[in-house]
PDB file of C-alpha atoms in Angstrom:
ATOM      1  CA  MET A   1      -8.564  -0.033  13.879  1.00  0.00           C
ATOM      2  CA  PRO A   2      -5.668  -0.195  16.364  1.00  0.00           C
ATOM      3  CA  PRO A   3      -3.289   2.780  16.017  1.00  0.00           C
ATOM      4  CA  ASP A   4      -0.219   0.538  15.710  1.00  0.00           C
ATOM      5  CA  ILE A   5      -1.664  -1.077  12.566  1.00  0.00           C
ATOM      6  CA  GLU A   6      -2.290   2.343  11.063  1.00  0.00           C
ATOM      7  CA  ALA A   7       1.237   3.521  12.001  1.00  0.00           C
ATOM      8  CA  ILE A   8       2.861   0.444  10.453  1.00  0.00           C
ATOM      9  CA  ALA A   9       0.733   0.809   7.315  1.00  0.00           C
ATOM     10  CA  GLU A  10       1.717   4.476   7.051  1.00  0.00           C
ATOM     11  CA  GLN A  11       5.424   3.584   7.279  1.00  0.00           C
ATOM     12  CA  VAL A  12       5.014   0.884   4.606  1.00  0.00           C
ATOM     13  CA  PHE A  13       3.132   3.233   2.264  1.00  0.00           C
ATOM     14  CA  SER A  14       5.772   5.941   2.758  1.00  0.00           C
ATOM     15  CA  ALA A  15       8.540   3.465   1.977  1.00  0.00           C
ATOM     16  CA  LEU A  16       6.704   2.191  -1.108  1.00  0.00           C
ATOM     17  CA  ALA A  17       6.120   5.739  -2.382  1.00  0.00           C
ATOM     18  CA  ASP A  18       9.690   5.891  -3.683  1.00  0.00           C
ATOM     19  CA  PRO A  19      10.255   4.140  -7.044  1.00  0.00           C
ATOM     20  CA  SER A  20      13.862   3.252  -6.166  1.00  0.00           C
ATOM     21  CA  ARG A  21      12.765   1.457  -3.008  1.00  0.00           C
ATOM     22  CA  ARG A  22      10.062  -0.386  -4.963  1.00  0.00           C
ATOM     23  CA  ALA A  23      12.731  -1.458  -7.477  1.00  0.00           C
ATOM     24  CA  ILE A  24      14.969  -2.705  -4.658  1.00  0.00           C
ATOM     25  CA  LEU A  25      12.108  -4.693  -3.111  1.00  0.00           C
ATOM     26  CA  ALA A  26      11.217  -6.144  -6.530  1.00  0.00           C
ATOM     27  CA  ALA A  27      14.856  -7.158  -7.104  1.00  0.00           C
ATOM     28  CA  LEU A  28      14.979  -8.868  -3.702  1.00  0.00           C
ATOM     29  CA  ALA A  29      11.657 -10.594  -4.401  1.00  0.00           C
ATOM     30  CA  SER A  30      12.817 -11.944  -7.754  1.00  0.00           C
ATOM     31  CA  GLY A  31      16.467 -12.632  -6.944  1.00  0.00           C
ATOM     32  CA  GLY A  32      16.443 -13.481  -3.266  1.00  0.00           C
ATOM     33  CA  PRO A  33      18.752 -12.081  -0.578  1.00  0.00           C
ATOM     34  CA  ALA A  34      21.428  -9.721  -1.861  1.00  0.00           C
ATOM     35  CA  THR A  35      24.042  -7.218  -0.770  1.00  0.00           C
ATOM     36  CA  ALA A  36      23.904  -3.531  -1.675  1.00  0.00           C
ATOM     37  CA  THR A  37      26.667  -4.227  -4.225  1.00  0.00           C
ATOM     38  CA  ASP A  38      24.664  -7.092  -5.780  1.00  0.00           C
ATOM     39  CA  LEU A  39      21.644  -4.818  -6.093  1.00  0.00           C
ATOM     40  CA  ALA A  40      23.743  -2.002  -7.594  1.00  0.00           C
ATOM     41  CA  ASP A  41      24.900  -4.450 -10.280  1.00  0.00           C
ATOM     42  CA  ARG A  42      21.245  -5.238 -11.149  1.00  0.00           C
ATOM     43  CA  LEU A  43      19.688  -1.782 -10.839  1.00  0.00           C
ATOM     44  CA  PRO A  44      20.434   1.664 -12.299  1.00  0.00           C
ATOM     45  CA  ILE A  45      21.046   3.013  -8.779  1.00  0.00           C
ATOM     46  CA  THR A  46      24.393   3.670  -7.097  1.00  0.00           C
ATOM     47  CA  ARG A  47      25.511   1.405  -4.279  1.00  0.00           C
ATOM     48  CA  GLN A  48      25.529   4.362  -1.882  1.00  0.00           C
ATOM     49  CA  ALA A  49      21.919   5.254  -2.739  1.00  0.00           C
ATOM     50  CA  ILE A  50      20.897   1.601  -2.419  1.00  0.00           C
ATOM     51  CA  ALA A  51      22.540   1.430   1.013  1.00  0.00           C
ATOM     52  CA  LYS A  52      20.519   4.474   2.163  1.00  0.00           C
ATOM     53  CA  HIS A  53      17.282   2.989   0.796  1.00  0.00           C
ATOM     54  CA  LEU A  54      18.041  -0.371   2.429  1.00  0.00           C
ATOM     55  CA  ALA A  55      18.576   1.358   5.783  1.00  0.00           C
ATOM     56  CA  LEU A  56      15.122   2.951   5.540  1.00  0.00           C
ATOM     57  CA  LEU A  57      13.535  -0.319   4.388  1.00  0.00           C
ATOM     58  CA  ALA A  58      15.169  -2.089   7.349  1.00  0.00           C
ATOM     59  CA  GLU A  59      13.905   0.594   9.739  1.00  0.00           C
ATOM     60  CA  VAL A  60      10.343   0.011   8.468  1.00  0.00           C
ATOM     61  CA  GLY A  61      10.885  -3.742   8.727  1.00  0.00           C
ATOM     62  CA  LEU A  62      10.452  -4.563   5.034  1.00  0.00           C
ATOM     63  CA  VAL A  63      13.968  -6.027   4.861  1.00  0.00           C
ATOM     64  CA  THR A  64      16.276  -7.559   7.402  1.00  0.00           C
ATOM     65  CA  ALA A  65      20.075  -7.412   7.373  1.00  0.00           C
ATOM     66  CA  GLU A  66      21.905 -10.714   7.759  1.00  0.00           C
ATOM     67  CA  PRO A  67      25.655 -11.131   8.160  1.00  0.00           C
ATOM     68  CA  GLY A  68      27.133 -12.816   5.112  1.00  0.00           C
ATOM     69  CA  GLU A  69      30.506 -14.150   4.201  1.00  0.00           C
ATOM     70  CA  ARG A  70      33.538 -11.841   4.379  1.00  0.00           C
ATOM     71  CA  ARG A  71      31.654  -9.250   6.469  1.00  0.00           C
ATOM     72  CA  ARG A  72      29.193  -8.560   3.661  1.00  0.00           C
ATOM     73  CA  VAL A  73      25.629  -7.829   4.760  1.00  0.00           C
ATOM     74  CA  ARG A  74      22.860  -9.490   2.793  1.00  0.00           C
ATOM     75  CA  TYR A  75      19.325  -8.127   2.821  1.00  0.00           C
ATOM     76  CA  ARG A  76      16.265 -10.352   2.838  1.00  0.00           C
ATOM     77  CA  LEU A  77      12.598  -9.411   2.392  1.00  0.00           C
ATOM     78  CA  ARG A  78      10.222  -9.525   5.366  1.00  0.00           C
ATOM     79  CA  SER A  79       6.542  -9.849   4.576  1.00  0.00           C
ATOM     80  CA  ALA A  80       5.047  -9.026   7.998  1.00  0.00           C
ATOM     81  CA  PRO A  81       4.830  -5.212   7.535  1.00  0.00           C
ATOM     82  CA  MET A  82       3.362  -5.686   4.048  1.00  0.00           C
ATOM     83  CA  GLN A  83       0.715  -8.016   5.503  1.00  0.00           C
ATOM     84  CA  VAL A  84      -0.201  -5.362   8.092  1.00  0.00           C
ATOM     85  CA  ALA A  85      -0.585  -2.799   5.282  1.00  0.00           C
ATOM     86  CA  GLN A  86      -2.790  -5.265   3.383  1.00  0.00           C
ATOM     87  CA  GLN A  87      -4.961  -5.739   6.498  1.00  0.00           C
ATOM     88  CA  PHE A  88      -5.258  -1.954   6.800  1.00  0.00           C
ATOM     89  CA  LEU A  89      -6.391  -1.675   3.169  1.00  0.00           C
ATOM     90  CA  ALA A  90      -8.849  -4.578   3.566  1.00  0.00           C
ATOM     91  CA  ALA A  91     -10.413  -2.902   6.625  1.00  0.00           C
ATOM     92  CA  LEU A  92     -10.635   0.384   4.758  1.00  0.00           C
ATOM     93  CA  ALA A  93     -12.295  -1.347   1.803  1.00  0.00           C
ATOM     94  CA  ARG A  94     -14.833  -2.994   4.143  1.00  0.00           C
ATOM     95  CA  ASP A  95     -15.654   0.423   5.606  1.00  0.00           C
ATOM     96  CA  TRP A  96     -16.299   1.760   2.104  1.00  0.00           C
ATOM     97  CA  ASP A  97     -18.310  -1.209   0.801  1.00  0.00           C
ATOM     98  CA  GLY A  98     -21.554  -0.370   2.625  1.00  0.00           C
ATOM     99  CA  PRO A  99     -21.758   3.306   1.631  1.00  0.00           C
ATOM    100  CA  LEU A 100     -20.663   2.533  -1.935  1.00  0.00           C
ATOM    101  CA  ASP A 101     -23.293  -0.205  -2.256  1.00  0.00           C
ATOM    102  CA  ALA A 102     -25.943   2.184  -0.924  1.00  0.00           C
ATOM    103  CA  LEU A 103     -24.884   4.823  -3.457  1.00  0.00           C
ATOM    104  CA  LYS A 104     -24.956   2.270  -6.268  1.00  0.00           C
ATOM    105  CA  ASP A 105     -28.479   1.180  -5.237  1.00  0.00           C
ATOM    106  CA  HIS A 106     -29.624   4.781  -5.058  1.00  0.00           C
ATOM    107  CA  LEU A 107     -28.219   5.627  -8.483  1.00  0.00           C
ATOM    108  CA  SER A 108     -29.624   2.506 -10.107  1.00  0.00           C
ATOM    109  CA  ARG A 109     -33.208   3.124  -8.919  1.00  0.00           C
ATOM    110  CA  GLU A 110     -35.556   3.999 -11.726  1.00  0.00           C
ATOM    111  CA  PRO A 111     -38.047   6.811 -11.239  1.00  0.00           C
ATOM    112  CA  GLU A 112     -41.723   5.924 -11.098  1.00  0.00           C
ATOM    113  CA  ASP A 113     -42.415   8.266 -14.009  1.00  0.00           C
ATOM    114  CA  PRO A 114     -39.642   8.093 -16.629  1.00  0.00           C
ATOM    115  CA  HIS A 115     -40.122  11.815 -17.372  1.00  0.00           C
ATOM    116  CA  ILE A 116     -39.389  12.822 -13.771  1.00  0.00           C
ATOM    117  CA  PRO A 117     -35.741  12.744 -12.553  1.00  0.00           C
ATOM    118  CA  VAL A 118     -34.997  10.537  -9.539  1.00  0.00           C
ATOM    119  CA  HIS A 119     -34.184  13.523  -7.306  1.00  0.00           C
ATOM    120  CA  ALA A 120     -37.636  15.028  -7.930  1.00  0.00           C
ATOM    121  CA  HIS A 121     -39.203  12.041  -6.098  1.00  0.00           C
ATOM    122  CA  GLU A 122     -37.073  12.709  -3.068  1.00  0.00           C
ATOM    123  CA  LYS A 123     -38.068  16.309  -2.358  1.00  0.00           C
ATOM    124  CA  SER A 124     -38.701  16.880   1.287  1.00  0.00           C
ATOM    125  CA  GLU A 125     -41.950  18.418   2.344  1.00  0.00           C
ATOM    126  CA  GLU A 126     -41.717  22.119   2.928  1.00  0.00           C
ATOM    127  CA  PRO A 127     -42.890  23.405   6.346  1.00  0.00           C
TER     128      PRO A 127
END
């Protein structure tokens, strides 16, 4: 996996680790572009805290700042970093599928003699 994909995914996961930032992203997703003041009216977070969270979200690329009317900055969601994080998770899941399927097959095998545990059939020969 290219290191830039992993780095972007790490930044996204770090940003999403904070419940306030997740709430801000959810508010933008449901209500569309908004200013820090608009978000403070909708969320139990101060405008100053929202502004700090928005700055971090913009740095990661999850939101973009757009000039609005009367010098107010509106923030809009950007999906590209989230899509990179999803690709990272999908690749990770693919890497796990083979070993997990092999483990499932191993655990679901029935012993030849029902009175002998599965691991007893797999003893290696002693030298």
